Each structure stands twice: as structure tokens, then as C-alpha cells.
Amino acid sequence: MNRRKFFKQAGAAGLGAAATVALAAPAVAQQNPKLTWRLASSFPKSLDIIFGAAEDIARSVAEATDGNFTIQSFAAGEIVPPLQTADAVAAGTVEMAHTCCYYYIGKDPAFALGTAIPFGLNARMTNAWFTAGGGNDLLNAFLASYNLYALPAGNTGAQMGGWYRKEIKSIEDLKGLKMRIAGLAGEVMSKVGVTPQQIAGSDVYPALEKGTIDATEFVGPYDDLKLGFYKVAKYYYYPAWWEGGPAVHAFFNREKFNELPKNYQRILSDACATANANMLARYDASNAAALRKLVAEGAQLRAFSSDILDVCHKAARETYAELSAKNENFKTLYESQRAFKQDAYLWAQIAEYGFDTYMMLQQRAGTL
């Protein structure tokens, strides 16, 4: 063997490999650019589970990109008011937000179907509709005209029906009530005599304390305990028939999202899916202990009567018929969700309901 020739060839091969690496490096950098985005949340840091979902997203994205893509999370009011985060995203003031679609029904009532509507889907059904029932594609087709793209990034599970200064024994007790309530639930409540108020979370306690409002709904025991509503309104009703499984979304500036490398888009999507699952798990793990604490502090648990639910259900169906007749965006999303709901509750009552009912009876009997 000619050793000189061998090493000369080997050296040339090595130079070729080095050249390949040198040529490949810019392509890798292009696929993993250094980016810093800002996220505006609609929620205060004190509500650590719901605000924490935004931090989950940021952490997942940073870890998956070795720190090349960072997201700075800002709490409600730090950059923009809590109920204007979607506007800031659409305008490009910030790249993304963590918020609820139904905060923006003033633009179009179809926004409500992105979060929850009265007598809608529970949490599992909501996730199934978005993920496997075509819901997310329909929502984003609607949001495109607002320069927004959205992904589910949280769910609280079925919420509580809120805090009241007086007992609500009949539908008559709701008439004239000033209540903080979000989304289409406010429109439905107005049909039965309630005066709905849309107030950001941080402003609810002072309004209730001063008597500006007579009642409020928010989320559930874990958050309600932190916000201290039991100190100024002791009657705690359930369930929130207006929020059986409300979704929280990550909103992206559509142009900014589309400009991302495909791997960054996938990383963001996976991060939102993780945050979505984590939020529901954390509320499920935390609400029981918080409810015990609230009762110990004097909260009076009350269930809405069947009569109240029936009247409100009728009002909800009337509202949907009215909106569908004059708003094609609402009709498209609502009809998809309604058809999905028909089969979802058909299945739920067969196995899930039977199992859960039996196990709840065992819990009451102390035999779990």
C-alpha cells in the first residue's frame, strides 16, 4: 500500500467532511433561529394553575429548542389589560396570549364556542371535539379574519356556579341580580332577569365587597379560595351549567406563527397540548382540599334546583336559535359542536356514567 497516497486521500476525505459540516451549520441555525416572544396572559400570577399553563408552554418550548426559542410570560395587566390580550396579538404588539375565547364575544358571539357555552360539553368532550371532532380547524377558520391562530392550552373542568349574597331558591331570586359572568352565559342569564357584568378576575372581589355586584362566578374551589369570595358572599352554588368544560387557548399572531420553522410550530403545538393536560390534572388534584377549606370557613354549598336549570336550558336554546339565524360564524361552530354533543352524551351515559355513579356511592358510604 502507498502510505503517502492513503493519507493524502484520507486527508481529502476529512476536509470534505469538515466542509460538509461547515455548509450544514447555517441550515441548522436557520431551522433553529434565536427567537424571543412575549406572551400576554389574561390571568394574574396569584392564580398559579391557570397562569402556570403559560409558564408550562414557555418552559417546554425552551427545553425543546435548547434555549433558542424563549417565551416571556406576562401576567394580566403587565403589558395590556386582561380582556384585550387577543387584540394585542392580532395587532402584533405581542406574539401570543393565553386567554379565553369567550372574552371577545363583543366582536362576534362565535368566539364563545371556543371556550364554553351554557349546557355545552364537559372537559373530555371539549378536548375530543377540538382534537378529533374538527373543532380546532373550524375555530381557526373563523379566527383567520382576525389574524389569529389558536390552540387549546388548558381546561378547568366543570366549574362552580358562583358566589351569592342570598340564597337562590327559585328563578324569581335571579331577577334583578347584578352578576359577574362571562361569555354567552351573560346573555342567557339576562333572559331570566339577571344583569350580567363582565369584569376581569382581579377586579371581582372589590366589586362584590362594595356591592357593585350581587354575585360572581369564577372558576372553582382552588381559585375561589385564593380570591376570598367566601368572605363577602357565603352561598356557593353548583354546577356552572354555563361552563361544563371551558377551554383556555393560546392565541398566536397568525402571520408570526406561519413564519416559524415547521419544527418550532410543532414544538409550540406539543407544548400547548402538555399545558392543556396539566391544567386539568392540577385542578382535579387541588379542588377537593380547597372545597373542604371553604366549607370550614363558612361557605354554604347549594345546588341549583332542577326548575332553575330547566328554565335556563330553555333560555339557552332560544339564544342559540336566535344567533344561528343571523350569524353564520356562530351557526357553523354551534352545529358542529351540537352534533358532536349528541353522540358524546350518548356514549357517556353508557359506561362512564354507570361507573362514576357507582363509585360516588361507594365514596359516600366510605367503602372506597
Coordinates of C-alpha atoms in Angstrom, one line a residue, residues 168-362:
I168 CA -81.3 31.3 45.0
K169 CA -84.3 29.1 45.7
S170 CA -86.2 29.8 42.5
I171 CA -85.9 31.6 39.2
E172 CA -87.5 34.6 40.8
D173 CA -84.5 35.0 43.1
L174 CA -82.3 35.6 40.0
K175 CA -84.3 38.6 38.8
G176 CA -82.6 41.9 39.2
L177 CA -79.4 40.3 40.3
K178 CA -76.2 42.0 39.2
M179 CA -73.7 39.2 38.4
R180 CA -70.2 39.0 37.1
I181 CA -70.5 36.3 34.4
A182 CA -68.6 35.9 31.2
G183 CA -69.4 34.6 27.7
L184 CA -72.8 33.8 26.3
A185 CA -73.9 32.8 29.8
G186 CA -74.4 36.5 30.4
E187 CA -76.9 36.7 27.5
V188 CA -78.7 33.6 28.7
M189 CA -78.8 35.0 32.3
S190 CA -80.3 38.3 31.0
K191 CA -83.2 36.3 29.6
V192 CA -84.1 35.2 33.1
G193 CA -83.7 38.6 34.7
V194 CA -80.0 38.8 35.7
T195 CA -78.0 41.9 34.8
P196 CA -74.6 40.4 33.6
Q197 CA -71.3 42.2 34.2
Q198 CA -68.0 41.3 32.5
I199 CA -65.2 42.1 35.0
A200 CA -61.6 41.0 34.9
G201 CA -60.6 38.5 37.7
S202 CA -58.5 40.9 39.6
D203 CA -61.5 43.4 39.9
V204 CA -64.2 40.9 41.0
Y205 CA -63.6 40.8 44.8
P206 CA -63.7 44.6 45.2
A207 CA -66.9 44.8 43.2
L208 CA -68.5 42.1 45.3
E209 CA -67.3 43.6 48.5
K210 CA -68.6 47.1 47.6
G211 CA -72.0 45.8 46.4
T212 CA -71.4 46.8 42.8
I213 CA -72.4 43.3 42.0
D214 CA -74.5 40.8 44.0
A215 CA -72.9 37.6 42.7
T216 CA -70.0 36.3 40.8
E217 CA -68.8 33.1 39.2
F218 CA -65.2 32.5 38.5
V219 CA -63.6 29.0 38.3
G220 CA -63.8 26.6 41.2
P221 CA -62.7 25.9 44.8
Y222 CA -58.9 26.2 44.3
D223 CA -59.0 29.6 42.7
D224 CA -62.1 30.9 44.6
L225 CA -60.4 30.2 47.9
K226 CA -57.4 32.3 46.8
L227 CA -59.7 35.1 45.7
G228 CA -61.5 35.1 49.1
F229 CA -65.1 35.4 47.7
Y230 CA -66.4 33.4 50.7
K231 CA -65.6 36.4 52.9
V232 CA -68.2 38.6 51.2
A233 CA -70.8 36.2 49.7
K234 CA -71.3 32.9 51.6
Y235 CA -73.7 30.9 49.3
Y236 CA -71.7 28.7 46.9
Y237 CA -73.8 27.2 44.1
Y238 CA -73.1 24.4 41.7
P239 CA -72.8 23.4 38.9
A240 CA -71.8 26.2 36.5
W241 CA -74.2 25.0 33.8
W242 CA -72.6 27.6 31.5
E243 CA -69.1 26.1 31.8
G244 CA -69.1 22.3 31.8
G245 CA -65.6 22.1 30.4
P246 CA -64.2 25.5 29.4
A247 CA -61.1 25.6 27.2
V248 CA -58.3 28.2 27.7
H249 CA -56.4 28.9 24.5
A250 CA -53.0 30.0 23.4
F251 CA -53.6 32.7 20.7
F252 CA -50.9 33.4 18.2
N253 CA -50.4 36.2 15.7
R254 CA -51.3 34.2 12.6
E255 CA -48.5 35.7 10.5
K256 CA -45.9 35.2 13.2
F257 CA -46.9 31.6 13.7
N258 CA -46.8 30.9 10.0
E259 CA -43.3 32.4 9.7
L260 CA -41.9 30.0 12.3
P261 CA -39.9 27.0 11.1
K262 CA -42.0 23.9 11.0
N263 CA -40.2 22.3 13.9
Y264 CA -40.9 25.3 16.0
Q265 CA -44.6 25.2 15.1
R266 CA -44.7 21.5 16.2
I267 CA -42.8 22.3 19.4
L268 CA -45.3 25.0 20.2
S269 CA -48.3 22.7 19.4
D270 CA -46.9 20.0 21.7
A271 CA -46.2 22.5 24.5
C272 CA -49.8 23.7 24.3
A273 CA -51.1 20.1 24.4
T274 CA -49.0 19.4 27.5
A275 CA -50.2 22.6 29.2
N276 CA -53.8 21.6 28.4
A277 CA -53.5 18.3 30.1
N278 CA -51.5 19.7 33.0
M279 CA -54.1 22.3 33.9
L280 CA -57.0 19.9 34.1
A281 CA -54.9 17.5 36.2
R282 CA -53.9 20.2 38.6
Y283 CA -57.4 21.4 39.2
D284 CA -58.7 17.9 39.6
A285 CA -55.9 17.3 42.2
S286 CA -56.5 20.5 44.1
N287 CA -60.2 21.3 44.2
A288 CA -61.3 18.8 46.8
A289 CA -59.0 20.1 49.5
A290 CA -59.9 23.7 48.7
L291 CA -63.6 22.8 48.9
R292 CA -63.1 21.4 52.4
K293 CA -61.3 24.6 53.4
L294 CA -64.1 26.8 52.0
V295 CA -66.8 24.9 53.9
A296 CA -64.7 25.1 57.1
E297 CA -64.5 28.9 56.5
G298 CA -68.3 29.1 56.4
A299 CA -69.2 28.7 52.7
Q300 CA -72.7 27.3 52.3
L301 CA -72.9 24.7 49.5
R302 CA -76.1 24.8 47.5
A303 CA -77.2 23.1 44.3
F304 CA -79.3 24.9 41.6
S305 CA -82.7 23.3 41.5
S306 CA -83.9 21.3 38.5
D307 CA -86.5 24.0 37.9
I308 CA -83.9 26.7 37.6
L309 CA -81.8 24.5 35.3
D310 CA -84.8 23.8 33.1
V311 CA -85.7 27.5 32.7
C312 CA -82.1 28.4 31.9
H313 CA -81.7 25.5 29.5
K314 CA -84.8 26.7 27.6
A315 CA -83.3 30.2 27.5
A316 CA -80.0 28.9 26.2
R317 CA -81.7 27.0 23.3
E318 CA -83.6 30.1 22.4
T319 CA -80.4 32.1 22.4
Y320 CA -78.6 29.7 20.1
A321 CA -81.6 29.6 17.7
E322 CA -81.6 33.4 17.5
L323 CA -77.8 33.7 17.0
S324 CA -77.8 30.9 14.4
A325 CA -80.5 32.7 12.4
K326 CA -78.4 35.8 12.0
N327 CA -74.7 34.8 12.4
E328 CA -73.2 32.2 10.0
N329 CA -70.0 32.0 12.0
F330 CA -71.9 31.1 15.1
K331 CA -74.1 28.6 13.3
T332 CA -71.2 26.7 11.7
L333 CA -69.4 26.2 15.0
Y334 CA -72.5 25.6 17.0
E335 CA -74.0 23.0 14.7
S336 CA -70.7 21.1 14.7
Q337 CA -70.5 21.1 18.5
R338 CA -74.2 20.2 18.9
A339 CA -73.9 17.2 16.6
F340 CA -70.7 16.1 18.5
K341 CA -72.6 16.5 21.8
Q342 CA -75.4 14.3 20.8
D343 CA -73.1 11.2 20.4
A344 CA -70.8 12.2 23.2
Y345 CA -73.5 12.2 25.8
L346 CA -75.0 9.0 24.3
W347 CA -71.7 7.2 25.0
A348 CA -71.0 9.0 28.3
Q349 CA -74.2 7.7 29.9
I350 CA -73.4 4.1 29.0
A351 CA -70.1 3.3 30.6
E352 CA -68.6 6.4 32.2
Y353 CA -71.8 7.5 34.0
G354 CA -72.5 4.0 35.2
F355 CA -69.1 3.5 36.6
D356 CA -68.8 7.0 38.1
T357 CA -72.2 6.8 39.7
Y358 CA -71.4 3.5 41.4
M359 CA -68.0 4.8 42.7
M360 CA -69.6 8.0 44.0
L361 CA -72.0 5.9 46.0
Q362 CA -69.1 4.0 47.4

